[in-house]
CSV table of C-alpha atoms in Angstrom, one decimal:
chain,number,residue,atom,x,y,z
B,1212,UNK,CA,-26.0,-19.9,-16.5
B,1213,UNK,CA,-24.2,-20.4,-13.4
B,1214,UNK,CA,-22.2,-17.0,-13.2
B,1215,UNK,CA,-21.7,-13.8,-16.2
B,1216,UNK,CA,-19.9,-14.7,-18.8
B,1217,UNK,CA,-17.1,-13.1,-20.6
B,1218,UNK,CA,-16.6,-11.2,-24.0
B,1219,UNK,CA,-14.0,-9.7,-25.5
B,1220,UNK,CA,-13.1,-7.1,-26.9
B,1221,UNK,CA,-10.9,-7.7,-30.5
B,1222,UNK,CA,-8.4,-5.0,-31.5
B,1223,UNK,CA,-10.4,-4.5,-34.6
B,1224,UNK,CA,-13.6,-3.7,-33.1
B,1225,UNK,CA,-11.6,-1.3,-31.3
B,1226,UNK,CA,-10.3,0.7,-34.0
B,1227,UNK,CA,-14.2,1.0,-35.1
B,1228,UNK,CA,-15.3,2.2,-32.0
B,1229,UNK,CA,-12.9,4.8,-31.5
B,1230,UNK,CA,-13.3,5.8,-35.3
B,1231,UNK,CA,-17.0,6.7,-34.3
B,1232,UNK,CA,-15.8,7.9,-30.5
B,1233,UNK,CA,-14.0,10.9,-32.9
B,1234,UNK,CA,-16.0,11.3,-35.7
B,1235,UNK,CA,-19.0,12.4,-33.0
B,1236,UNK,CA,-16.4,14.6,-31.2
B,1237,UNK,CA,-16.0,16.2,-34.7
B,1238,UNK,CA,-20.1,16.9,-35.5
B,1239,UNK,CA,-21.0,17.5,-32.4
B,1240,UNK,CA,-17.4,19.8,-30.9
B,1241,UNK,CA,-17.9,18.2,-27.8
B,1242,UNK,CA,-14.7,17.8,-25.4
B,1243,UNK,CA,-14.3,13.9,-24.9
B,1244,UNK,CA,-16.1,10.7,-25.4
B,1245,UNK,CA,-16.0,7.4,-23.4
B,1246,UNK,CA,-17.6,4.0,-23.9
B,1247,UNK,CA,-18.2,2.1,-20.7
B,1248,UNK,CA,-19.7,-1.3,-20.1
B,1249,UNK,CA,-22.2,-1.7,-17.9
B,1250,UNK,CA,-20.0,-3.9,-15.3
B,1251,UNK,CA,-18.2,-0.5,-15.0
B,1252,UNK,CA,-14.7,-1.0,-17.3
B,1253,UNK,CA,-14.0,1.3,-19.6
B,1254,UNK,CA,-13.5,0.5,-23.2
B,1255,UNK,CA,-12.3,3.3,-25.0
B,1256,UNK,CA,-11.9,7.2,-25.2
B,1257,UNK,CA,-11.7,9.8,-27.4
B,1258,UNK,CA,-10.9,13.4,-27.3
B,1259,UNK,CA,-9.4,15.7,-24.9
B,1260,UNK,CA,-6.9,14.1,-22.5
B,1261,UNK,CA,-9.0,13.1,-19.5
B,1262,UNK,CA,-8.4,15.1,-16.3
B,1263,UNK,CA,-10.0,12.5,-14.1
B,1264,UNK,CA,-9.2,9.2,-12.9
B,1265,UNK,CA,-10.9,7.3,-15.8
B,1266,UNK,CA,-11.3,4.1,-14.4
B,1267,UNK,CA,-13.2,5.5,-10.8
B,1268,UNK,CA,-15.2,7.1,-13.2
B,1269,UNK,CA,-16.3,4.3,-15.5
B,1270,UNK,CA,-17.4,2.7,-12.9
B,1271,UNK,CA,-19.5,5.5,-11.2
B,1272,UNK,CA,-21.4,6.1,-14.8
B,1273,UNK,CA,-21.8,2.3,-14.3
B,1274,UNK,CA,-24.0,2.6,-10.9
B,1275,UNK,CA,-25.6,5.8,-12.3
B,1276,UNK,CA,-26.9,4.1,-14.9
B,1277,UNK,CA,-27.9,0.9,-13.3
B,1278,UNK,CA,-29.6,3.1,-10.5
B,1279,UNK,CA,-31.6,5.2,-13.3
B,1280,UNK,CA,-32.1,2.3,-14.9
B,1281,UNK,CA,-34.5,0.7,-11.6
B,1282,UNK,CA,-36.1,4.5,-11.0
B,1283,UNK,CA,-37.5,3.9,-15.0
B,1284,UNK,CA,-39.0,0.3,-13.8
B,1285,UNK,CA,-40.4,1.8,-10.7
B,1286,UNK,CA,-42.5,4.8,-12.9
B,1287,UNK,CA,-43.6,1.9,-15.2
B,1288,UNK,CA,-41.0,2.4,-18.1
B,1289,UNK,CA,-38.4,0.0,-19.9
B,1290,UNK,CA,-36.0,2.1,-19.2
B,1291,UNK,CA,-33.8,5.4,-19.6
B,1292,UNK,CA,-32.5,5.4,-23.0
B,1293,UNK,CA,-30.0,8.5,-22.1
B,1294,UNK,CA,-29.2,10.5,-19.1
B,1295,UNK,CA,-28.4,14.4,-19.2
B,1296,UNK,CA,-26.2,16.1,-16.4
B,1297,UNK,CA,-26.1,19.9,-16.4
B,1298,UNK,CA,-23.2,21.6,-14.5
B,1299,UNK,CA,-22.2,25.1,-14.7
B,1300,UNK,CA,-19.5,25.0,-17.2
B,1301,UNK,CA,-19.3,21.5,-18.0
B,1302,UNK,CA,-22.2,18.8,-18.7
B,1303,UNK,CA,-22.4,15.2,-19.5
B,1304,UNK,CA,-24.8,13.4,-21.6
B,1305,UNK,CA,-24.9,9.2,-21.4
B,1306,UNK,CA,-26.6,6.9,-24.0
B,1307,UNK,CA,-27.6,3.4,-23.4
B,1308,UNK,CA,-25.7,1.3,-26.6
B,1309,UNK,CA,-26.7,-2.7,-27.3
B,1310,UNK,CA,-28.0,-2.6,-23.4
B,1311,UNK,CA,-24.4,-3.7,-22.8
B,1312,UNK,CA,-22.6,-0.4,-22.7
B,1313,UNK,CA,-22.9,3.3,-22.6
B,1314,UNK,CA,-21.6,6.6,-24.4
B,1315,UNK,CA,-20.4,9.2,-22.3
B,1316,UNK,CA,-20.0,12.3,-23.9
B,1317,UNK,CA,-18.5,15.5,-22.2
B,1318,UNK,CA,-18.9,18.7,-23.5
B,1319,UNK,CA,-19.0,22.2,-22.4
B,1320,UNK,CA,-20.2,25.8,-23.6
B,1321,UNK,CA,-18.6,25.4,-26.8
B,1322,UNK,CA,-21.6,23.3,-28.2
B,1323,UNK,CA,-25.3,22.2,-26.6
B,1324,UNK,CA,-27.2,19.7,-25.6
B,1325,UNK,CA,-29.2,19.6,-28.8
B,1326,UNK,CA,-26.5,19.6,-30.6
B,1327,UNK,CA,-24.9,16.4,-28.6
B,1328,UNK,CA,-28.0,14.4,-28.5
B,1329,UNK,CA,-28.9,15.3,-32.3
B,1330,UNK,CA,-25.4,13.7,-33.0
B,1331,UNK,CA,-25.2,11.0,-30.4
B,1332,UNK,CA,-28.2,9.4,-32.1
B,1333,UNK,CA,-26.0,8.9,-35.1
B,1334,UNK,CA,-23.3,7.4,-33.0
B,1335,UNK,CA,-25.3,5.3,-30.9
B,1336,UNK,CA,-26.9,3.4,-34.2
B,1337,UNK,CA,-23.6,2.7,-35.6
B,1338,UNK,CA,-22.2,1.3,-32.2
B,1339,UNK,CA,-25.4,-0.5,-32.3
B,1340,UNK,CA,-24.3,-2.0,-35.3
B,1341,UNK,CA,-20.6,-2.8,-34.2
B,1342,UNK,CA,-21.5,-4.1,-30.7
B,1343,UNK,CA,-24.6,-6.5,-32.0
B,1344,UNK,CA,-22.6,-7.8,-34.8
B,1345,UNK,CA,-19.3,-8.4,-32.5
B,1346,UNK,CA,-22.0,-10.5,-29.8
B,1347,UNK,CA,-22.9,-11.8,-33.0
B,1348,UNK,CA,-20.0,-13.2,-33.5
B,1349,UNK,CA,-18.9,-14.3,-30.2
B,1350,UNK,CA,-22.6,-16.2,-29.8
B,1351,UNK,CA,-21.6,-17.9,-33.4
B,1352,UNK,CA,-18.3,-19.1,-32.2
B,1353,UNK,CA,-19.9,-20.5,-29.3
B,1354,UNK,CA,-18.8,-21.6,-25.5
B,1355,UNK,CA,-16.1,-24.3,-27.2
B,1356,UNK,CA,-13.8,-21.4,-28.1
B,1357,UNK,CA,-14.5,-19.2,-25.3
B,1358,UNK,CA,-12.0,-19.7,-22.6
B,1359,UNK,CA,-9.1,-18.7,-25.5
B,1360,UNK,CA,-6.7,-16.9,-24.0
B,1361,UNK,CA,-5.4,-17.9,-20.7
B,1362,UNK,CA,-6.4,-21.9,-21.8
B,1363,UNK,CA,-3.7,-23.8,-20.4
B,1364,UNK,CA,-2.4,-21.2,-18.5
B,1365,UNK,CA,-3.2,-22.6,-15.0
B,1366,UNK,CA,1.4,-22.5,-14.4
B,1367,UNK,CA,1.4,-19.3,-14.6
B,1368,UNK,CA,-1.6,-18.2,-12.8
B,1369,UNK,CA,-0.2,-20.5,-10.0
B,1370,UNK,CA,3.5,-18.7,-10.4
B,1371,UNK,CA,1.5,-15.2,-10.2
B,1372,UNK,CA,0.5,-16.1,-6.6
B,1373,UNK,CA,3.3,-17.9,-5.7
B,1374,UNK,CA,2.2,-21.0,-5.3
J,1188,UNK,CA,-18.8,-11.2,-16.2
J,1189,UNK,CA,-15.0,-10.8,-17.0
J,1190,UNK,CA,-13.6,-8.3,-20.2
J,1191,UNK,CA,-10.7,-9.3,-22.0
J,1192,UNK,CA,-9.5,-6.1,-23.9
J,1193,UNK,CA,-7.1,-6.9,-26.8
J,1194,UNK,CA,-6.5,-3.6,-27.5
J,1195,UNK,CA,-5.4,-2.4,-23.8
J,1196,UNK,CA,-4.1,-6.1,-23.4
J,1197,UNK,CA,-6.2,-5.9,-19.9
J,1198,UNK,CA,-8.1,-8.3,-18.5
J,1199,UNK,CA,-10.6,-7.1,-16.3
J,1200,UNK,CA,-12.8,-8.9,-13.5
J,1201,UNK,CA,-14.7,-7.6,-11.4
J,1202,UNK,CA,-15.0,-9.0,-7.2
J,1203,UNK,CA,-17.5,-8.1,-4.8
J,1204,UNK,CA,-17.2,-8.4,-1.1
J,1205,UNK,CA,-20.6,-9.6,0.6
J,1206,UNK,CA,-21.9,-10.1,4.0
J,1207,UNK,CA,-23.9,-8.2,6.9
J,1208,UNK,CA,-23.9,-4.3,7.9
J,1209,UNK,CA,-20.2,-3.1,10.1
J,1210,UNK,CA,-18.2,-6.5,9.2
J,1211,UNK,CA,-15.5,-5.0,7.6
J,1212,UNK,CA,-16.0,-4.9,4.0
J,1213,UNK,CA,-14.9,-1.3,3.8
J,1214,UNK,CA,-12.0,-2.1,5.9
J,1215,UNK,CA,-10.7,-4.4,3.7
J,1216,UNK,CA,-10.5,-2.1,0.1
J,1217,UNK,CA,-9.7,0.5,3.0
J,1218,UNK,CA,-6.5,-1.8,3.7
J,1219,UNK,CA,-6.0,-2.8,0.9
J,1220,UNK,CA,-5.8,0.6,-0.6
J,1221,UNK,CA,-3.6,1.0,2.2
J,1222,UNK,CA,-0.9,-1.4,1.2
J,1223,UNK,CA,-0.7,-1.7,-2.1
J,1224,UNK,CA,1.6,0.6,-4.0
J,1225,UNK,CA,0.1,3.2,-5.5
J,1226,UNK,CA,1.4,2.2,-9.2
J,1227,UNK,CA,-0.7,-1.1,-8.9
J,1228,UNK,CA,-3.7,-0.1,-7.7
J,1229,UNK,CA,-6.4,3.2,-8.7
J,1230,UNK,CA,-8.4,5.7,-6.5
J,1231,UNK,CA,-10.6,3.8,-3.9
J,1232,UNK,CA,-14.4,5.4,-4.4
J,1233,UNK,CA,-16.3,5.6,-1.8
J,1234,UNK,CA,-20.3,6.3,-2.1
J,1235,UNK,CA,-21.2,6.9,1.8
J,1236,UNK,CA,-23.6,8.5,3.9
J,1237,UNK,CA,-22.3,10.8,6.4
J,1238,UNK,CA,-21.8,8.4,9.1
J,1239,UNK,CA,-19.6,6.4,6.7
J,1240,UNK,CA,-22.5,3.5,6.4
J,1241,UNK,CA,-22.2,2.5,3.3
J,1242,UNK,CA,-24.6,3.8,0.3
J,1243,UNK,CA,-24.1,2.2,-3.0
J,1244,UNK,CA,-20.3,0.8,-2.6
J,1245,UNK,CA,-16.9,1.1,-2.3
J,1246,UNK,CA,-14.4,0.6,-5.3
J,1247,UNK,CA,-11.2,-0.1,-5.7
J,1248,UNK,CA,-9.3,-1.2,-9.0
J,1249,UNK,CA,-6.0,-3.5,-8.4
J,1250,UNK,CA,-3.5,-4.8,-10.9
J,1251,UNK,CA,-2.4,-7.9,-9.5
J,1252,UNK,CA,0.1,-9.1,-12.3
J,1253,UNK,CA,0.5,-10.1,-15.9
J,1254,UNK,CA,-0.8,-13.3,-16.9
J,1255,UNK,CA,0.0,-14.0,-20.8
J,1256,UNK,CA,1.3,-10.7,-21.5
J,1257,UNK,CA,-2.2,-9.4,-20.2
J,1258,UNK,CA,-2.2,-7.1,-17.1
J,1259,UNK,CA,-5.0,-8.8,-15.0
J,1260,UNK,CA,-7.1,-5.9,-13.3
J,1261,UNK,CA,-9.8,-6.4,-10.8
J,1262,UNK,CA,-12.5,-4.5,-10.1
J,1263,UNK,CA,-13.5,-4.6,-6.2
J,1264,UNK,CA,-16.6,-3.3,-4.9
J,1265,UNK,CA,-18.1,-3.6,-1.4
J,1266,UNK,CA,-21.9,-3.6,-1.3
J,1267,UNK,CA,-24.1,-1.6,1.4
J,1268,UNK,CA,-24.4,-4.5,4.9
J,1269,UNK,CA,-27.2,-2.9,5.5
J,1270,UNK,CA,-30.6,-4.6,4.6
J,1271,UNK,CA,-32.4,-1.1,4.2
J,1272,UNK,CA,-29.7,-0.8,0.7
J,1273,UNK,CA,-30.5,-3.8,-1.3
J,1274,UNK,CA,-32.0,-2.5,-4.4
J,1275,UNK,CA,-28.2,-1.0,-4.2
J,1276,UNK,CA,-26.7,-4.2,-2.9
J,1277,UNK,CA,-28.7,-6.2,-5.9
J,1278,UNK,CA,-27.0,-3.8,-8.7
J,1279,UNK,CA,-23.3,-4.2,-7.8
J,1280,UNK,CA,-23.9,-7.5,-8.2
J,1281,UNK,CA,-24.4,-7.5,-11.8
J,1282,UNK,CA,-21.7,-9.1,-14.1
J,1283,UNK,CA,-20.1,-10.4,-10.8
J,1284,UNK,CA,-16.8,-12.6,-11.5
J,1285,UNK,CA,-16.7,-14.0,-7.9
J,1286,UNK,CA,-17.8,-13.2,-4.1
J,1287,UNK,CA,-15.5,-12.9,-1.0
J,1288,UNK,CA,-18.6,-13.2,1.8
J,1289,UNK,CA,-17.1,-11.0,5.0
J,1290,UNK,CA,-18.5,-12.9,7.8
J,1291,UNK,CA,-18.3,-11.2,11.2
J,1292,UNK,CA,-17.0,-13.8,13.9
J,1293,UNK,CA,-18.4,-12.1,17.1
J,1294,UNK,CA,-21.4,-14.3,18.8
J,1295,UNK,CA,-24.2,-11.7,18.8
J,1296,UNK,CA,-23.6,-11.4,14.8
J,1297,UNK,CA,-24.2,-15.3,13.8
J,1298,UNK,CA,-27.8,-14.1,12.8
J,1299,UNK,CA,-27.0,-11.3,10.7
J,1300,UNK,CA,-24.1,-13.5,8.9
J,1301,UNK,CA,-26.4,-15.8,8.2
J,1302,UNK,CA,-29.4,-13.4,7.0
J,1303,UNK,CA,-26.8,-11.6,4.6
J,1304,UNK,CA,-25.9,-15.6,3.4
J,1305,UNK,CA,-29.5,-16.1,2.3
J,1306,UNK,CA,-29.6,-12.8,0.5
J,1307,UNK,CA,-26.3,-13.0,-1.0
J,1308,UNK,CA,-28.0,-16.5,-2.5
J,1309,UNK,CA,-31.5,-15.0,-2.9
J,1310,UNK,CA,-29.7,-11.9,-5.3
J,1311,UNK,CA,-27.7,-13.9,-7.4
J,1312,UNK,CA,-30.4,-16.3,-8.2
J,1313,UNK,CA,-32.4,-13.5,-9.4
J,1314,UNK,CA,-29.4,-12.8,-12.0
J,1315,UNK,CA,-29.7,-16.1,-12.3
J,1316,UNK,CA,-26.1,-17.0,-11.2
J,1317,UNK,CA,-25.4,-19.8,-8.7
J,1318,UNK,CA,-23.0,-18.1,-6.2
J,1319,UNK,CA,-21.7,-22.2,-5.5
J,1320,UNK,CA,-20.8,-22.3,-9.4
J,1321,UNK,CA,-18.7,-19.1,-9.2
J,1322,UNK,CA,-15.3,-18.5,-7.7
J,1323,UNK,CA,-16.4,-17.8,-4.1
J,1324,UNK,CA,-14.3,-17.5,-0.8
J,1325,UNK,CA,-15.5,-16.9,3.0
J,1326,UNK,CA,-13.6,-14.6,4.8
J,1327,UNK,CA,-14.4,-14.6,8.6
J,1328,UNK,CA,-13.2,-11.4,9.9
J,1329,UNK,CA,-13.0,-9.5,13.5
J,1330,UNK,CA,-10.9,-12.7,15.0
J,1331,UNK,CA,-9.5,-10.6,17.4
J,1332,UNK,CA,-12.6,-10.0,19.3
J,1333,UNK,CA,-12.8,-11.9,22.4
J,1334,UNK,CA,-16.4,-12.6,21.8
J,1335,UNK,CA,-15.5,-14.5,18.3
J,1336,UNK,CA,-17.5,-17.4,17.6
J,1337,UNK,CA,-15.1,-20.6,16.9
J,1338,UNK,CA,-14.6,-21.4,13.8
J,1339,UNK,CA,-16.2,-24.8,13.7
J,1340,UNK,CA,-19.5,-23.0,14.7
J,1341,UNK,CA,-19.1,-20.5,11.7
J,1342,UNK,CA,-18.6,-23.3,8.8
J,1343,UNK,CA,-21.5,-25.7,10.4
J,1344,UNK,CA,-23.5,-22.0,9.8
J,1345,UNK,CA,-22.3,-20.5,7.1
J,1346,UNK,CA,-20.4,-22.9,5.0
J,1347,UNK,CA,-21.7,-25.8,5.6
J,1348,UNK,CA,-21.3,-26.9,2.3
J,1349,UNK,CA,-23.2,-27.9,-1.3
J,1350,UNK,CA,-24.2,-31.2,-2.2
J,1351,UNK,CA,-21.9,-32.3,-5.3
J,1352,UNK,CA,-24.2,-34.1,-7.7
J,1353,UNK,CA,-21.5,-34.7,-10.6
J,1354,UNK,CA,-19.9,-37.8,-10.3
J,1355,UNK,CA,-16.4,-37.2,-11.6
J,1356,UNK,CA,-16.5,-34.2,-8.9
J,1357,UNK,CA,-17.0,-36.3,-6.1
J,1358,UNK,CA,-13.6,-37.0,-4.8
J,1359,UNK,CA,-11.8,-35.4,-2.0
J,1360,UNK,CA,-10.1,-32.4,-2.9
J,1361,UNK,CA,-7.8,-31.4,0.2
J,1362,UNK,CA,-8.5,-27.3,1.5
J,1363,UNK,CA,-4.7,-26.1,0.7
J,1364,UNK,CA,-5.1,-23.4,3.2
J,1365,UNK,CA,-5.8,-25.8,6.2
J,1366,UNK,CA,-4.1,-28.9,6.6
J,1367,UNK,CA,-6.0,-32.1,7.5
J,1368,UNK,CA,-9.4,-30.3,5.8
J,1369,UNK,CA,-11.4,-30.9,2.6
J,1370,UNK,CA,-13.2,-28.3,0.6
J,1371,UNK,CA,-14.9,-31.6,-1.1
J,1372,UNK,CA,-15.7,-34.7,0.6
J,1373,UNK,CA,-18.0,-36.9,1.8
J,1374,UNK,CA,-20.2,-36.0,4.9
J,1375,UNK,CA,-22.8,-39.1,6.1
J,1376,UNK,CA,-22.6,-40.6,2.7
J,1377,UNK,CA,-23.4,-37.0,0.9
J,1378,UNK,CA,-20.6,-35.4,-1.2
J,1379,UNK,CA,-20.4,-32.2,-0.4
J,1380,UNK,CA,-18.0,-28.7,-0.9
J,1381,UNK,CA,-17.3,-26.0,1.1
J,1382,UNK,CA,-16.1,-22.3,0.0
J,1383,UNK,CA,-12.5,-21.7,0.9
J,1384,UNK,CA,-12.3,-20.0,4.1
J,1385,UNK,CA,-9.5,-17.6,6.0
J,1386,UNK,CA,-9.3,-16.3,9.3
J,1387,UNK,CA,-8.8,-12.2,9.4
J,1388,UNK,CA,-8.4,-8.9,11.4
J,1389,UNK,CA,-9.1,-6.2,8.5
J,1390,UNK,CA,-8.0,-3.9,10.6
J,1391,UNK,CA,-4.3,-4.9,11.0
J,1392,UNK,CA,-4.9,-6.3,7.0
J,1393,UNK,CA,-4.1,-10.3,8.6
J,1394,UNK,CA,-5.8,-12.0,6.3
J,1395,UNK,CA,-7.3,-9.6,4.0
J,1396,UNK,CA,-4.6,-10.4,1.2
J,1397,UNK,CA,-4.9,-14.5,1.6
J,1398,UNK,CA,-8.8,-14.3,1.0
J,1399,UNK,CA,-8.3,-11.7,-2.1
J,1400,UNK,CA,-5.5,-13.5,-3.5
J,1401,UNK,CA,-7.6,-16.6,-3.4
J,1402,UNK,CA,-10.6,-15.3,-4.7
J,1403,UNK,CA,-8.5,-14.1,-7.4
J,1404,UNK,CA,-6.7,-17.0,-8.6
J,1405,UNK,CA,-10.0,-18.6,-8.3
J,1406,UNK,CA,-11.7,-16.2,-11.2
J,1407,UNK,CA,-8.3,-16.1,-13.0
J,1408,UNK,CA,-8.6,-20.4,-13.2
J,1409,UNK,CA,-12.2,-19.9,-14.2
J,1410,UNK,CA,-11.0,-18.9,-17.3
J,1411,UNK,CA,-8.6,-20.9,-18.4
């Protein structure tokens, strides 16, 4: 492979994820969810309207994770499955999901960790499920179909710089 | 590695700016950030030491138009010049959609431009991407400076180009930023290509948008 290759994501997968974004928002009464790829974009969100700039911050869980991810290799593990961050009044917990993106999940006094991780576990095997069976499918439909979208779109692209 | 969100009709790609330690990769998301409106572009991250060296990197998220009815969003990240960061430098890295190297021109700097070449190669390889495979654009920078080396001395360095083993590839393909010059031709019977390559002051921001809208239409054309 000469560079990273690209996925995407279909509306219908979407609608899945955030079904399980809320549904673990529910169980466990924490504030807000987000799912994050591991380039740094964010996917989805669920929950309380975010006070933050989202994107700076998908990006930061991003390097956090990729940074934890070399401190595992260096003390002789795999890796970190899921990272907790305790604050004052508000905490985050993150879970590794497919090795190709993580949960976020905010929460605050209102609920505990135990209570988050108990019911991330749940979430992270059904997005499991959703994200292996969506590579899956865009392995199975292989490179011929890939470029899709902006195929023949070279005009425009060519218009959008002024060329 | 590029995202195409259906749902956010976004396409996302993500481009890193390379090269050696105080050449102006800051600068440029700095000036950037600086001239861009604010309703195209996001809040510029940056993760610093106290002396502003760079940590981990710099971040900036553009919108630079709508291609198919999708908003096309790039991701750009700087990555620590110094050599002391590269387990850092390494990680940005990942899922890379294409590289804008940040040479800087002066004399005394040849060596480090050309140590932070190597390891720009040497770190991709070990993703196993082939930076001359990806959208990739040189961007030599601190032209001003009365010390700055010519620029025929920083391609024969720097850029001197790739050999270009596939046959229906080897034909010359004019530069379209510098009349009279190829990006692939033949050199003493080889066929080779170079990376596009623009003069800049990131400073005063001359330059900085040619080599990001370049890059740009580069990773855009890669997937179509």
């Amino acid at each position: 492979m000469s560079g990273a290759s690209t996925w995407s994501l279909q509306e219908s997968d979407f609608s899945q994820i955030q079904a399980c974004l809320s549904a673990l928002l529910k169980a466990s009464n924490a504030r807000c969810s987000l799912l994050v790829d591991r380039n740094g974009q964010l996917l989805a969100n669920a929950g309380e309207e975010l006070s933050f700039d989202a994107t700076a911050f998908a990006s930061l869980t991003a390097a956090d994770f990729s940074a934890n991810d070399q401190l595992a290799k260096m003390i002789g593990e795999q890796e970190f499955a899921s990272l907790f961050h305790q604050g004052d009044k508000e905490s985050m917990y993150l879970a590794d999901v497919a090795r190709r993106v993580i949960l976020v999940v905010l929460f605050d006094q209102r609920t505990t960790v135990g209570m988050v991780r108990l019911k991330v576990k749940q979430t992270v095997s059904d997005l499991n499920r959703i994200f292996d069976e969506m590579f899956a499918r865009l392995e199975a439909r292989g490179a011929e179909q890939a470029p899709g979208l902006l195929e023949g779109a070279e005009d425009e692209i060519d218009k959008l710089f002024g060329d | 590695m590029s995202m195409i969100n259906y749902a956010s009709r976004e396409i996302n790609c993500k481009l890193v700016y390379y090269g050696p330690g105080l050449g102006g990769k800051t600068t440029n998301l700095e000036t950037i950030h600086g001239k861009v409106s604010p309703d195209t572009r996001g809040k510029m991250v940056s993760l610093a030491t106290e002396t502003e060296r760079t940590l981990f990197f710099d971040f900036l998220p553009v919108d630079l138009g709508t291609v198919r009815g999708f908003k096309t969003r790039f991701h750009l990240y700087t990555v620590p010049g110094q050599v002391y960061y590269n387990a850092s430098r390494k990680l940005i890295l990942k899922g890379v959609d294409g590289v804008v190297f940040v040479a800087d021109s002066q004399l005394d700097r040849m060596e480090a431009n050309i140590e932070a070449m190597q390891n720009l190669y040497d770190n991709m390889a070990e993703y196993g991407y082939d930076v001359t495979q990806i959208p990739f654009v040189v961007q030599y920078n601190k032209r001003d400076l009365p010390n700055a080396a010519p620029i025929a001395d920083l391609q024969a360095q720097l850029n001197p180009g790739w050999p270009v083993e596939d046959t229906a590839k080897q034909k010359e393909v004019p530069d379209p930023y510098h009349e009279g010059e190829f990006l692939v031709q033949q050199v003493d019977g080889q066929w080779v290509e170079r990376a596009p390559y623009f003069e800049s002051v990131a400073v005063t921001g001359d330059g900085v948008f040619e080599a990001l809208r370049a890059a740009a239409k580069l990773i855009l054309k890669s997937l179509s």
